[in-house]
Amino acid sequence: MAADHSHATLSHDAEGNVSPPEHTHPDWGTYKWVALILTVLTAMEVWIYYIPSFTKTYLFVPTLLILSAVKFTIVVMFYMHLKYDAKLFRALFVGPLTLAAFTLVGLLFLFGHLKISF
Amino acid sequence: MGGEHPPTSTGLNNTKVAIWAFIGSECFFFASLISTYLIYRGRSPVGPFPHDAWTDPATGHVFKAILNIPVTSVSTFVLLMSSLAMVLAHSAVVRGDRRSSKIWLASTAILGATFLGFQAYEFTSFVHEGLTIHTNLFGSSFFILTGFHGAHVTAGVIWLLTLLFIDIKRGFSPDEAINVDVCALYWHFVDVVWIAIFTLVYLIK
Amino acid sequence: MATTVSLPATPHREPSHRYESGVWSWLATTDHKRIGQLYLYTSLFWFLVGGIEAGIIRTQLYGPNQHLVSAQTYNELFTMHGTTMIFLVVMPLSAAFFNFLIPLQIGARDVAFPRLNAFSYWIFLFGGLFINFSWFLHAAPNGGWFGYAPLTTRPFSPGLNIDFWVLGLQILGISSLAAGFNFITTIINMRAPGMHFMRMPIFSWMAFITQFMIVLAFPIFTVALTFLMLDRFFGTNFYEIQAGADPLLWQHLFWLFGHPEVYILILPAFGLVSEVLPVFSRKPLFGYPVMVYSGILIAFLGFGVWAHHMFAVGMGPIADSFFSITTMLIAIPTGVKIFNWLGTMWGGSLRFTTAMKFAIALVALFTIGGISGVMHSSPPSDLQQTDSYFIVAHFHYVLFGGSLMGLFAGLYFYYPKITGRLMNEKLGSWHFWLTAIGMNLTFFPMHFLGLDGMPRRISSYDAGQGWENNNHLASYGAALIIIGTVFFVYNWFASMRKGAVAGNDPWGGATLEWAIPSPPPDYNFATIPQVTSRYPLWDRKSPQITSEVPHGTRDEQKMEVKIAGQSTGTAPAPADTRLNAPNAHPSAKQLGINMPTPTIRPLLAAFFLGCVFVGLIAHRNLTIMFIAAGLFVLSLYSWLLTPLEPEHH
């Protein structure tokens, strides 16, 4: 199946999604660093969970959300190689993800878990 | 498959386009499950609760906070490492390194199965502590959300074992790396869903 | 391509003769045109069933205090009428066109995953049979097509009725999702050389957008249904109010799916009408790019308007205002489409064929339904209209006047391509006028009934409330629709034998599907065409149409010139013989075209998956469920490990 790729002519489509060659994936060095960063971030998340003085502050939840978003992004960019892959895949993922995130936030508003104050 | 397929309009592999569309669809699937869990946070009139102890007013029985963060942190780490093993398996197939590809495919499957083992331990210990899908809203929404994630991991492990079986039987040539790539995309997606669940369900009090 | 794990070493049997004709050729087919026809006939059958249900409803409501059926049966009838018309008629009838047309319009030999396509159909068939089997057990679903929980939870709906509904819709959801991924991949990847996105026929565009809405909206419904299923079968608490559950959870999840679903139902019809109007006006579609963008905008906004179905539950001023504004906004791209259709017809040389009449009917009737829709986008006005017959009038104008009229236009338009013969225009005209008059006679008076306070979903009403006359009219209208449908069914089957032979291009069409024989050979295109414009056939046969009327932005015209220049240099234009090819065409084998091997594995996989649900409804029979699940996995492996096409090594 991948044999199709090497013979594939360049893209005909309007967006100019010219597919990059298959072998631009990062190497072992990158993967190792990514794994290390993910481990450290996870350790940080668990660590701050055990700091009672911090969990009571308003910063606790945003910090966790940011850490988790960073982990999420790193995995998607490097392990799912969206950073290196065709733009089309990025659109197929980021579009629905954004819409789903908006939906989730919208539902939390509607059920009164998030408040708008004027 | 044979190489006589006409090239695709975008030059991208069909299965890969389909799996990305599927992952987009799964975003909504898990967003609905996570939304429900979050909507029902703190709405149960009766315990046990995830982060707080609860005394049953009828019996006086004290239920401790149900979530076991140390154990889940370890299982989270295991799942992250399985993603590392997965990229290494793919990279080995791309390089044509038959020996490494088998090792890393097997490692990914074993780490995935280990995660499932942790989940089985977690579920049974919760049931022993008095939390089932019937107990309260937390029980229903927690078990179904993490259970669906576990079902995805299970499907992934079966997929990986199938790939491993083929790799052992005849080996993947670098041309066929797409077969591993597609499975890897699914596997990493299941991992990022867990990243979200770990924070939103386990850590945020 | 569906073989993620292909084993070239597997010895392959040549397809046996039993797959070439007769019943087996249909059971084992992977041909998108045959699958499209299977969808078509199945959904037309359900259309008749849903129509009978509607007929009984209208007979019951003809006059006050009538009791043709009990209140319980009445609940089942309106629930199944709605469920059938939405999930078993309009969606699969659209799917019939997706299947039949998308590969032809984009110049492909088949869809990206032919066997997954067969699987989608078979699972749809089982879902439809499953949900309707409930009639024989006197336990048809009775909670409305929206199935509001907690009404549909076990304590309030103890029977099998809702079980059939929940599980049946789960099965149908699998079908729609599988088809969605397939068509997305097909449209992205299988377009003929030169057919970039802005040259794609508008129906394929609307189908493309619809698939995205399906794959994003259905998972939400799957989750909502799963919660309900778990509540009913396994005692979870998602909709249990005593356990602290929120009665609005179902409503939000359902309408999060339900509103995109509305556009899933209408966009394919919009696409068909956008194909019919230019051909019978002899003019390119007015504002093609704007039609595409408005379709995308409708889809996008469609995910942000769901709670306008819930103004009556009291969500507070912020939520009400937000959803009111987004709902009004969505009228803009929809209105743009209406004006573009008018612009297409303006100054054209119109031919009033039956297809054209149905297409124009969509433009007129959908506008009426759209305007009443804008009326209830305003919460104060909506509160007066909610749960009254005004709403029934509104959504029948958009679903019958919109979706069905568009689909009928498509049926008359593509009948010659599907069967090779033309439908009788005179009978078609009878069908059209009876349906159009009947439809308005049925649903227009319902606006007044609603404003007079007649509630929806009541099985009978007392005399003396001023509702008699309008209900009489509505029932007469329903009778006209039924008579019209008889004309349609007769015409359909009679024309198949006696209709005039159509040839490749009976209407003077502009897009690729009209370049090939009718019905098309299994490989569709002997040579994959090289596309250089949006209207390849008109460019060749009647260039005056595409040269005189500007269609497209300046950039695009520039691009066309450039690519056309390239293609004359590098790839010669396809031989014109394809346009005049005789109906006796060479077989795929003679042309050396590799076609997918017929296989019944998708059918087996769909059947065993269906059996898992049968086990669940048969008192949670775990033995059946596990055996069926095991067989499903086995058939799936057998399917995935078999190469799609005969190997040539």
PDB file of C-alpha atoms in Angstrom, chain C residues 247 390 528 530:
ATOM      1  CA  PRO C 247     -33.211  15.845  33.331  1.00  0.00           C
ATOM      2  CA  PHE C 390     -47.009  25.021  14.303  1.00  0.00           C
ATOM      3  CA  ILE C 528      -9.968   7.816 -15.816  1.00  0.00           C
ATOM      4  CA  GLN C 530      -8.586  14.241 -16.999  1.00  0.00           C
TER       5      GLN C 530
END
